[in-house]
Short mmCIF file of C-alpha atoms and ligand atoms in Angstrom, two decimals:
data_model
loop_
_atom_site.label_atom_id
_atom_site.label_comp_id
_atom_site.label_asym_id
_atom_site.label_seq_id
_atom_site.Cartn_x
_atom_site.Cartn_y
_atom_site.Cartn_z
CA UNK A 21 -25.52 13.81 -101.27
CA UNK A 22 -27.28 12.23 -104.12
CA UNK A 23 -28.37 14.54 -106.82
CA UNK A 24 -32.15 14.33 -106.09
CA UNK A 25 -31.51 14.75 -102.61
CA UNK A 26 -29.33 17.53 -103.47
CA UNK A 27 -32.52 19.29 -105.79
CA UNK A 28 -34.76 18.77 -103.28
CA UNK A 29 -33.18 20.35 -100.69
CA UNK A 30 -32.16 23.39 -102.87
CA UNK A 31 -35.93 23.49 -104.02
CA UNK A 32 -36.69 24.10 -100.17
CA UNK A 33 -33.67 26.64 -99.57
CA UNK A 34 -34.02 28.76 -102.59
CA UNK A 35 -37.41 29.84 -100.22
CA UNK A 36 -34.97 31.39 -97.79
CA UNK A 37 -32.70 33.73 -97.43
CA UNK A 38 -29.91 32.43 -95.45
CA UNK A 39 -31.07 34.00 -92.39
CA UNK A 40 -30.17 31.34 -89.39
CA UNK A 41 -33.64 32.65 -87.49
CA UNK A 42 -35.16 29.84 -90.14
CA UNK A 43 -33.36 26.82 -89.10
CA UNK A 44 -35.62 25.36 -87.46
CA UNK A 45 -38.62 26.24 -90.58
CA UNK A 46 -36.09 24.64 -92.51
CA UNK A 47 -35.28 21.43 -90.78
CA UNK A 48 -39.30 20.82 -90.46
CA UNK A 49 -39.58 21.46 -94.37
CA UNK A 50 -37.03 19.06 -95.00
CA UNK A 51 -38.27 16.39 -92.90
CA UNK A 52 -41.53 16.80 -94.43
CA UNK A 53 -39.75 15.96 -97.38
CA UNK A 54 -37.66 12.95 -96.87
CA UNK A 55 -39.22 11.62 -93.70
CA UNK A 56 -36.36 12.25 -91.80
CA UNK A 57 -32.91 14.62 -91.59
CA UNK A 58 -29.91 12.71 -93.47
CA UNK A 59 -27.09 13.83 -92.68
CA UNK A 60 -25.99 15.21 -95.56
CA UNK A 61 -29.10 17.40 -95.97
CA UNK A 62 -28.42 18.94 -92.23
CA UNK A 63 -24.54 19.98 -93.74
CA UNK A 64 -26.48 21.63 -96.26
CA UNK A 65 -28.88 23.23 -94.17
CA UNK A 66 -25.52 24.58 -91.74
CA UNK A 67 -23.67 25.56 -95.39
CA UNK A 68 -26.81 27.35 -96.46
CA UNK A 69 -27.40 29.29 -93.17
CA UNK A 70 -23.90 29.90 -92.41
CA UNK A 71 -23.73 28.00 -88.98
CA UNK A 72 -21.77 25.23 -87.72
CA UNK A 73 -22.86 21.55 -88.07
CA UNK A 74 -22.70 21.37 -84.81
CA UNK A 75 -25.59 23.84 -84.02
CA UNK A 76 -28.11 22.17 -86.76
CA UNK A 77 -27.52 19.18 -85.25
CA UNK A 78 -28.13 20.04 -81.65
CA UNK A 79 -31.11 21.42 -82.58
CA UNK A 80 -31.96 18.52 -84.05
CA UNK A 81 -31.70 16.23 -81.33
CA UNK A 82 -33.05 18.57 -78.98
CA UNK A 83 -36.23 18.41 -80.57
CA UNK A 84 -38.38 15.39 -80.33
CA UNK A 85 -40.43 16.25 -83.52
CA UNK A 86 -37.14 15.89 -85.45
CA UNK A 87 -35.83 12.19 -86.80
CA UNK A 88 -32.10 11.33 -87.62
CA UNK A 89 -32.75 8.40 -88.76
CA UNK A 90 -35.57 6.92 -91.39
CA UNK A 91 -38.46 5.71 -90.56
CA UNK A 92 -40.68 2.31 -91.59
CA UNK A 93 -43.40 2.29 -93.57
CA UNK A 94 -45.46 0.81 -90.49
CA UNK A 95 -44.83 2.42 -87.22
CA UNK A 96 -45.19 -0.14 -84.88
CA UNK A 97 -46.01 1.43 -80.96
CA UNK A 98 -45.58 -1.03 -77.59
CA UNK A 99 -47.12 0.12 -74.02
CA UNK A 100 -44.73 0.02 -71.30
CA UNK A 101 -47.13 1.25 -68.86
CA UNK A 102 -47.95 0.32 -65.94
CA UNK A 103 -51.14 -1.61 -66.45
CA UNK A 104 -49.90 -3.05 -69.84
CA UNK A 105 -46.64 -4.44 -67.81
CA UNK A 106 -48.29 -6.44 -65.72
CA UNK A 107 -50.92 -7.90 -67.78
CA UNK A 108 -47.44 -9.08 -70.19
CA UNK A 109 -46.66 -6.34 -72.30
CA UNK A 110 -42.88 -7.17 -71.80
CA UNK A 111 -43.57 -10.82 -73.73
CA UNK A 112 -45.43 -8.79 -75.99
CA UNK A 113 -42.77 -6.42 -76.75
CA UNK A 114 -39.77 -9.11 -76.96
CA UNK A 115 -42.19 -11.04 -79.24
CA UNK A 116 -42.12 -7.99 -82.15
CA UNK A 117 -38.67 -7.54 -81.53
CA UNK A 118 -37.61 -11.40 -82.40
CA UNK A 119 -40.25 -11.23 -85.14
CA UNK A 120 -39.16 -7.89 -86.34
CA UNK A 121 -35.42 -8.19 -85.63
CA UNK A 122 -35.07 -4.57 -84.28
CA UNK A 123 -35.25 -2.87 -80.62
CA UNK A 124 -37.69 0.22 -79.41
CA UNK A 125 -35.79 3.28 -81.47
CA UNK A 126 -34.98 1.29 -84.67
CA UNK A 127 -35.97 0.33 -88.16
CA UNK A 128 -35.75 -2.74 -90.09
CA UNK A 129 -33.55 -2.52 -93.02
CA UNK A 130 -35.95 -2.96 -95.82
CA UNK A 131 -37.84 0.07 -94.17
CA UNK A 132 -40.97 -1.37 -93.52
CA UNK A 133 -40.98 -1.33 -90.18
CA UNK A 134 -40.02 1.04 -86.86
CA UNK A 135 -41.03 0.40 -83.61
CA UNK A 136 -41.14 2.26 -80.62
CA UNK A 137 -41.62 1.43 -76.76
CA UNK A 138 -44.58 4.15 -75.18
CA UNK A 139 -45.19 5.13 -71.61
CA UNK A 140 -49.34 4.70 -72.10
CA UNK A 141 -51.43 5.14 -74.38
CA UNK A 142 -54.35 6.11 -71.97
CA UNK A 143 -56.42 3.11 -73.13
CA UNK A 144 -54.98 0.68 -69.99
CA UNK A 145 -58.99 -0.74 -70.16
CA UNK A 146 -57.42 -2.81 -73.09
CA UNK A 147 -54.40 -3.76 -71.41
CA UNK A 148 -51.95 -5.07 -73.28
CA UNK A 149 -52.07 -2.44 -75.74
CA UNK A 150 -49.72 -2.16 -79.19
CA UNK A 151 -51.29 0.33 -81.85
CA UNK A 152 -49.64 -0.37 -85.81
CA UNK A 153 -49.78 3.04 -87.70
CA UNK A 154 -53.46 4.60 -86.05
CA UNK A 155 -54.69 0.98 -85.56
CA UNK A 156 -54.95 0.41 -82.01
CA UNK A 157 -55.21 -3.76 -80.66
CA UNK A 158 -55.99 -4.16 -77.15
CA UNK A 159 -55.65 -7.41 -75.09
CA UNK A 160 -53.01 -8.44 -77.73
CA UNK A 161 -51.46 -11.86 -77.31
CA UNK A 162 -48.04 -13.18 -78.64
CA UNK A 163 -50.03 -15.48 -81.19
CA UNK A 164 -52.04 -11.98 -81.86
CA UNK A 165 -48.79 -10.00 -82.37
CA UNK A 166 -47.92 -12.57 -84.99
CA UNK A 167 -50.70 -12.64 -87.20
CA UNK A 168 -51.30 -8.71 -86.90
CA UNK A 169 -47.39 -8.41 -88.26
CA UNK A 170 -48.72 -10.91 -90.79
CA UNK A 171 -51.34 -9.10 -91.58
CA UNK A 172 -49.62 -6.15 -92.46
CA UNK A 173 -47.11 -7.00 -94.51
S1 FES B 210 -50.48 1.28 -69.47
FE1 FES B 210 -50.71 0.62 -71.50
S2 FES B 210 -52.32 1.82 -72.24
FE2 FES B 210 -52.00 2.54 -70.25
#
């Protein structure tokens, strides 16, 4: 563990007392601090409150609130509804992967960007739907897709 990772983690535990009821306080503090849960700071967190690795990182991946691995600057979100499917959100979809060079679940290696596949975003009106960070673009094209990844670099 790096030593600011190291300090910033002990900033967060030195608020607790060891007692494994926090875990889960914990984890969500140090998310909130470094976006996601390295590795190294959930073998802290299992040193700290006296549990195996094994257990923090269950919990972990049991919860969807709780990332493993970093996440981009710019969340990028896909429909894969129903009404978004067949009005060509799957062209849409393989278009940000090719321009992006990642699949739903991953992040680009420079960080900028993660993208994720959704179930529906309740706005099927504006079918095909991607939303960038709180941005949402309806009736999005591949040309669109393009130029809206343009746009936010
Ligand atoms: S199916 Fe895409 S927004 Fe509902």
């Amino acid at each position: 563990m790096g030593p600011d990772v190291k300090e910033q983690l002990d900033n967060i535990l030195s608020q607790y007392d060891g007692d494994s009821a926090d875990l889960i306080p914990i984890l969500q503090e140090a998310q909130g601090k470094f976006s996601y849960l390295p590795k190294q700071v959930m073998q802290g967190i299992a040193k700290f409150l006296r549990l195996p690795e094994s257990t923090v990182y269950g919990v972990s991946t049991f919860y969807a609130q709780f990332k493993l691995t970093p996440t981009g600057k710019r969340m990028v979100k896909v429909c894969r509804g129903t009404a978004c499917h067949v009005r060509g959100g799957a062209r849409i979809l393989q278009e940000i992967e090719t321009q992006l060079g990642i699949k739903p679940g991953e992040t680009t290696e420079d960080l900028e960007y993660s993208l994720e596949a959704i179930a529906c975003f309740g706005s099927c009106a504006l079918a095909p739907v991607v939303v960038i960070d709180d941005n949402v673009y309806g009736r999005v094209t591949t040309a669109k897709v393009r130029q809206l990844l343009a746009d936010t670099k």
